PDB file of N, CA and C in Angstrom:
ATOM      1  N   MET H   1     129.845 -10.547-165.762  1.00 80.00           N
ATOM      2  CA  MET H   1     130.990 -11.521-165.472  1.00 80.00           C
ATOM      3  C   MET H   1     130.410 -12.331-167.002  1.00 80.00           C
ATOM      4  N   ILE H   2     131.645 -12.669-167.680  1.00 83.00           N
ATOM      5  CA  ILE H   2     131.277 -13.613-168.947  1.00 83.00           C
ATOM      6  C   ILE H   2     131.567 -14.948-168.677  1.00 83.00           C
ATOM      7  N   ASN H   3     130.842 -15.536-169.001  1.00 83.00           N
ATOM      8  CA  ASN H   3     131.089 -17.235-168.909  1.00 83.00           C
ATOM      9  C   ASN H   3     131.907 -17.940-169.913  1.00 83.00           C
ATOM     10  N   GLN H   4     132.840 -18.355-169.258  1.00 85.00           N
ATOM     11  CA  GLN H   4     134.266 -18.866-169.684  1.00 85.00           C
ATOM     12  C   GLN H   4     133.817 -20.177-170.615  1.00 85.00           C
ATOM     13  N   ASN H   5     133.021 -20.927-170.139  1.00 85.00           N
ATOM     14  CA  ASN H   5     132.427 -22.027-170.700  1.00 85.00           C
ATOM     15  C   ASN H   5     130.995 -21.940-171.217  1.00 85.00           C
ATOM     16  N   PRO H   6     130.522 -21.377-172.576  1.00 80.00           N
ATOM     17  CA  PRO H   6     129.124 -21.431-172.969  1.00 80.00           C
ATOM     18  C   PRO H   6     128.854 -22.576-173.427  1.00 80.00           C
ATOM     19  N   LYS H   7     127.159 -22.736-173.237  1.00 84.00           N
ATOM     20  CA  LYS H   7     126.798 -23.897-173.613  1.00 84.00           C
ATOM     21  C   LYS H   7     126.550 -23.864-175.257  1.00 84.00           C
ATOM     22  N   ARG H   8     127.047 -24.838-175.874  1.00 83.00           N
ATOM     23  CA  ARG H   8     127.225 -25.097-177.247  1.00 83.00           C
ATOM     24  C   ARG H   8     125.804 -25.153-177.471  1.00 83.00           C
ATOM     25  N   SER H   9     125.518 -24.704-178.889  1.00 86.00           N
ATOM     26  CA  SER H   9     124.144 -24.729-179.456  1.00 86.00           C
ATOM     27  C   SER H   9     124.188 -25.982-180.714  1.00 86.00           C
ATOM     28  N   ASP H  10     123.327 -26.415-180.995  1.00 85.00           N
ATOM     29  CA  ASP H  10     123.033 -27.114-182.196  1.00 85.00           C
ATOM     30  C   ASP H  10     122.474 -26.349-183.534  1.00 85.00           C
ATOM     31  N   GLU H  11     122.196 -25.239-183.112  1.00 91.00           N
ATOM     32  CA  GLU H  11     121.602 -24.109-184.434  1.00 91.00           C
ATOM     33  C   GLU H  11     122.349 -24.045-185.690  1.00 91.00           C
ATOM     34  N   PRO H  12     123.554 -24.240-185.423  1.00 90.00           N
ATOM     35  CA  PRO H  12     124.230 -24.178-186.792  1.00 90.00           C
ATOM     36  C   PRO H  12     124.352 -25.072-187.771  1.00 90.00           C
ATOM     37  N   VAL H  13     123.884 -26.374-186.967  1.00 91.00           N
ATOM     38  CA  VAL H  13     123.676 -27.488-187.917  1.00 91.00           C
ATOM     39  C   VAL H  13     122.330 -27.404-188.441  1.00 91.00           C
ATOM     40  N   TRP H  14     121.263 -26.817-187.810  1.00 93.00           N
ATOM     41  CA  TRP H  14     120.160 -26.571-188.369  1.00 93.00           C
ATOM     42  C   TRP H  14     120.148 -25.440-189.306  1.00 93.00           C
ATOM     43  N   TRP H  15     120.818 -24.415-189.327  1.00 94.00           N
ATOM     44  CA  TRP H  15     120.939 -23.540-190.292  1.00 94.00           C
ATOM     45  C   TRP H  15     121.771 -23.991-191.549  1.00 94.00           C
ATOM     46  N   GLY H  16     122.735 -24.572-191.009  1.00 95.00           N
ATOM     47  CA  GLY H  16     123.540 -25.420-192.565  1.00 95.00           C
ATOM     48  C   GLY H  16     122.451 -25.822-193.231  1.00 95.00           C
ATOM     49  N   LEU H  17     121.765 -26.802-192.702  1.00 95.00           N
ATOM     50  CA  LEU H  17     121.070 -27.821-193.600  1.00 95.00           C
ATOM     51  C   LEU H  17     119.794 -26.835-194.331  1.00 95.00           C
ATOM     52  N   PHE H  18     119.354 -25.666-193.572  1.00 96.00           N
ATOM     53  CA  PHE H  18     118.338 -24.883-194.130  1.00 96.00           C
ATOM     54  C   PHE H  18     119.188 -24.058-195.231  1.00 96.00           C
ATOM     55  N   GLY H  19     119.962 -23.766-195.111  1.00 97.00           N
ATOM     56  CA  GLY H  19     121.021 -22.965-196.286  1.00 97.00           C
ATOM     57  C   GLY H  19     121.267 -23.842-197.463  1.00 97.00           C
ATOM     58  N   ALA H  20     121.716 -25.162-197.086  1.00 97.00           N
ATOM     59  CA  ALA H  20     122.005 -26.117-198.274  1.00 97.00           C
ATOM     60  C   ALA H  20     120.807 -26.481-199.087  1.00 97.00           C
ATOM     61  N   GLY H  21     119.380 -26.639-198.331  1.00 97.00           N
ATOM     62  CA  GLY H  21     118.271 -27.042-198.749  1.00 97.00           C
ATOM     63  C   GLY H  21     117.784 -25.900-199.856  1.00 97.00           C
ATOM     64  N   GLY H  22     117.962 -24.541-199.023  1.00 96.00           N
ATOM     65  CA  GLY H  22     117.777 -23.162-200.069  1.00 96.00           C
ATOM     66  C   GLY H  22     118.580 -23.154-201.579  1.00 96.00           C
ATOM     67  N   THR H  23     120.064 -23.361-201.071  1.00 97.00           N
ATOM     68  CA  THR H  23     120.727 -23.438-202.498  1.00 97.00           C
ATOM     69  C   THR H  23     120.421 -24.512-203.581  1.00 97.00           C
ATOM     70  N   TRP H  24     120.159 -25.651-202.972  1.00 96.00           N
ATOM     71  CA  TRP H  24     119.631 -26.695-204.280  1.00 96.00           C
ATOM     72  C   TRP H  24     118.363 -26.297-204.372  1.00 96.00           C
ATOM     73  N   PHE H  25     117.473 -25.978-203.768  1.00 97.00           N
ATOM     74  CA  PHE H  25     116.140 -25.220-204.456  1.00 97.00           C
ATOM     75  C   PHE H  25     116.366 -24.184-205.635  1.00 97.00           C
ATOM     76  N   ALA H  26     117.196 -23.417-205.392  1.00 96.00           N
ATOM     77  CA  ALA H  26     117.347 -22.193-206.045  1.00 96.00           C
ATOM     78  C   ALA H  26     118.268 -22.585-207.398  1.00 96.00           C
ATOM     79  N   MET H  27     118.960 -23.912-207.427  1.00 96.00           N
ATOM     80  CA  MET H  27     119.806 -24.224-208.657  1.00 96.00           C
ATOM     81  C   MET H  27     118.633 -25.121-209.434  1.00 96.00           C
ATOM     82  N   ILE H  28     118.036 -25.968-208.948  1.00 97.00           N
ATOM     83  CA  ILE H  28     117.088 -27.086-209.581  1.00 97.00           C
ATOM     84  C   ILE H  28     115.894 -26.493-210.057  1.00 97.00           C
ATOM     85  N   THR H  29     115.318 -25.358-209.369  1.00 96.00           N
ATOM     86  CA  THR H  29     113.935 -24.935-209.814  1.00 96.00           C
ATOM     87  C   THR H  29     114.113 -23.998-211.008  1.00 96.00           C
ATOM     88  N   PRO H  30     114.930 -23.594-211.401  1.00 96.00           N
ATOM     89  CA  PRO H  30     114.854 -22.798-212.721  1.00 96.00           C
ATOM     90  C   PRO H  30     115.285 -23.855-213.894  1.00 96.00           C
ATOM     91  N   VAL H  31     115.922 -24.889-213.634  1.00 95.00           N
ATOM     92  CA  VAL H  31     116.260 -25.839-214.736  1.00 95.00           C
ATOM     93  C   VAL H  31     115.008 -26.655-214.967  1.00 95.00           C
ATOM     94  N   THR H  32     113.917 -27.071-213.753  1.00 95.00           N
ATOM     95  CA  THR H  32     112.897 -27.716-214.003  1.00 95.00           C
ATOM     96  C   THR H  32     111.765 -26.759-214.993  1.00 95.00           C
ATOM     97  N   VAL H  33     111.730 -25.648-214.214  1.00 95.00           N
ATOM     98  CA  VAL H  33     110.760 -24.663-214.955  1.00 95.00           C
ATOM     99  C   VAL H  33     111.206 -24.553-216.417  1.00 95.00           C
ATOM    100  N   LEU H  34     112.502 -24.542-216.888  1.00 95.00           N
ATOM    101  CA  LEU H  34     112.875 -24.428-218.149  1.00 95.00           C
ATOM    102  C   LEU H  34     112.446 -25.680-218.949  1.00 95.00           C
ATOM    103  N   VAL H  35     112.915 -26.753-218.132  1.00 93.00           N
ATOM    104  CA  VAL H  35     112.611 -28.102-219.098  1.00 93.00           C
ATOM    105  C   VAL H  35     111.169 -28.313-219.117  1.00 93.00           C
ATOM    106  N   LEU H  36     110.620 -28.238-218.100  1.00 92.00           N
ATOM    107  CA  LEU H  36     109.033 -28.711-217.893  1.00 92.00           C
ATOM    108  C   LEU H  36     108.082 -27.688-218.530  1.00 92.00           C
ATOM    109  N   GLY H  37     108.458 -26.425-218.359  1.00 94.00           N
ATOM    110  CA  GLY H  37     107.504 -25.206-218.680  1.00 94.00           C
ATOM    111  C   GLY H  37     107.843 -24.671-219.930  1.00 94.00           C
ATOM    112  N   ILE H  38     109.002 -25.083-220.437  1.00 93.00           N
ATOM    113  CA  ILE H  38     109.248 -24.547-221.971  1.00 93.00           C
ATOM    114  C   ILE H  38     109.716 -25.251-222.890  1.00 93.00           C
ATOM    115  N   LEU H  39     110.502 -25.987-222.910  1.00 93.00           N
ATOM    116  CA  LEU H  39     111.529 -27.089-223.924  1.00 93.00           C
ATOM    117  C   LEU H  39     110.335 -28.108-224.079  1.00 93.00           C
ATOM    118  N   VAL H  40     109.874 -28.659-223.261  1.00 91.00           N
ATOM    119  CA  VAL H  40     109.049 -29.988-223.551  1.00 91.00           C
ATOM    120  C   VAL H  40     107.518 -29.467-224.408  1.00 91.00           C
ATOM    121  N   PRO H  41     107.049 -28.590-223.749  1.00 92.00           N
ATOM    122  CA  PRO H  41     105.757 -27.909-224.760  1.00 92.00           C
ATOM    123  C   PRO H  41     106.005 -27.463-226.051  1.00 92.00           C
ATOM    124  N   MET H  42     107.265 -26.929-226.230  1.00 92.00           N
ATOM    125  CA  MET H  42     107.632 -26.484-227.553  1.00 92.00           C
ATOM    126  C   MET H  42     107.939 -27.095-228.311  1.00 92.00           C
ATOM    127  N   GLY H  43     108.277 -28.595-227.820  1.00 91.00           N
ATOM    128  CA  GLY H  43     108.573 -29.989-228.540  1.00 91.00           C
ATOM    129  C   GLY H  43     110.265 -29.773-229.095  1.00 91.00           C
ATOM    130  N   ILE H  44     111.041 -29.036-228.064  1.00 91.00           N
ATOM    131  CA  ILE H  44     112.476 -29.243-228.307  1.00 91.00           C
ATOM    132  C   ILE H  44     113.114 -30.420-227.611  1.00 91.00           C
ATOM    133  N   ILE H  45     112.510 -30.961-226.485  1.00 89.00           N
ATOM    134  CA  ILE H  45     112.588 -32.023-225.839  1.00 89.00           C
ATOM    135  C   ILE H  45     111.819 -32.873-225.787  1.00 89.00           C
ATOM    136  N   SER H  46     111.949 -34.142-226.391  1.00 85.00           N
ATOM    137  CA  SER H  46     110.959 -35.089-226.614  1.00 85.00           C
ATOM    138  C   SER H  46     110.561 -35.714-224.794  1.00 85.00           C
ATOM    139  N   GLN H  47     109.211 -36.179-224.789  1.00 74.00           N
ATOM    140  CA  GLN H  47     108.862 -36.781-223.503  1.00 74.00           C
ATOM    141  C   GLN H  47     108.920 -38.038-223.536  1.00 74.00           C
ATOM    142  N   ARG H  48     109.106 -38.576-224.760  1.00 74.00           N
ATOM    143  CA  ARG H  48     109.434 -40.346-224.788  1.00 74.00           C
ATOM    144  C   ARG H  48     110.990 -40.320-225.003  1.00 74.00           C
ATOM    145  N   ARG H  49     111.383 -41.564-224.745  1.00 64.00           N
ATOM    146  CA  ARG H  49     113.041 -41.868-225.066  1.00 64.00           C
ATOM    147  C   ARG H  49     113.182 -42.203-226.196  1.00 64.00           C
TER     148      ARG H  49
END
């Protein structure tokens, strides 16, 4: 017998937050590595204002 009123779960909220964090990390990490790991040491971007 199929339950006509299944209990709602809060898992989609947590998976949504997890996915948003992963997406944010995937977009920001390469930029941070490029700027701090390559451009600043090569002198292309100055550390001072």
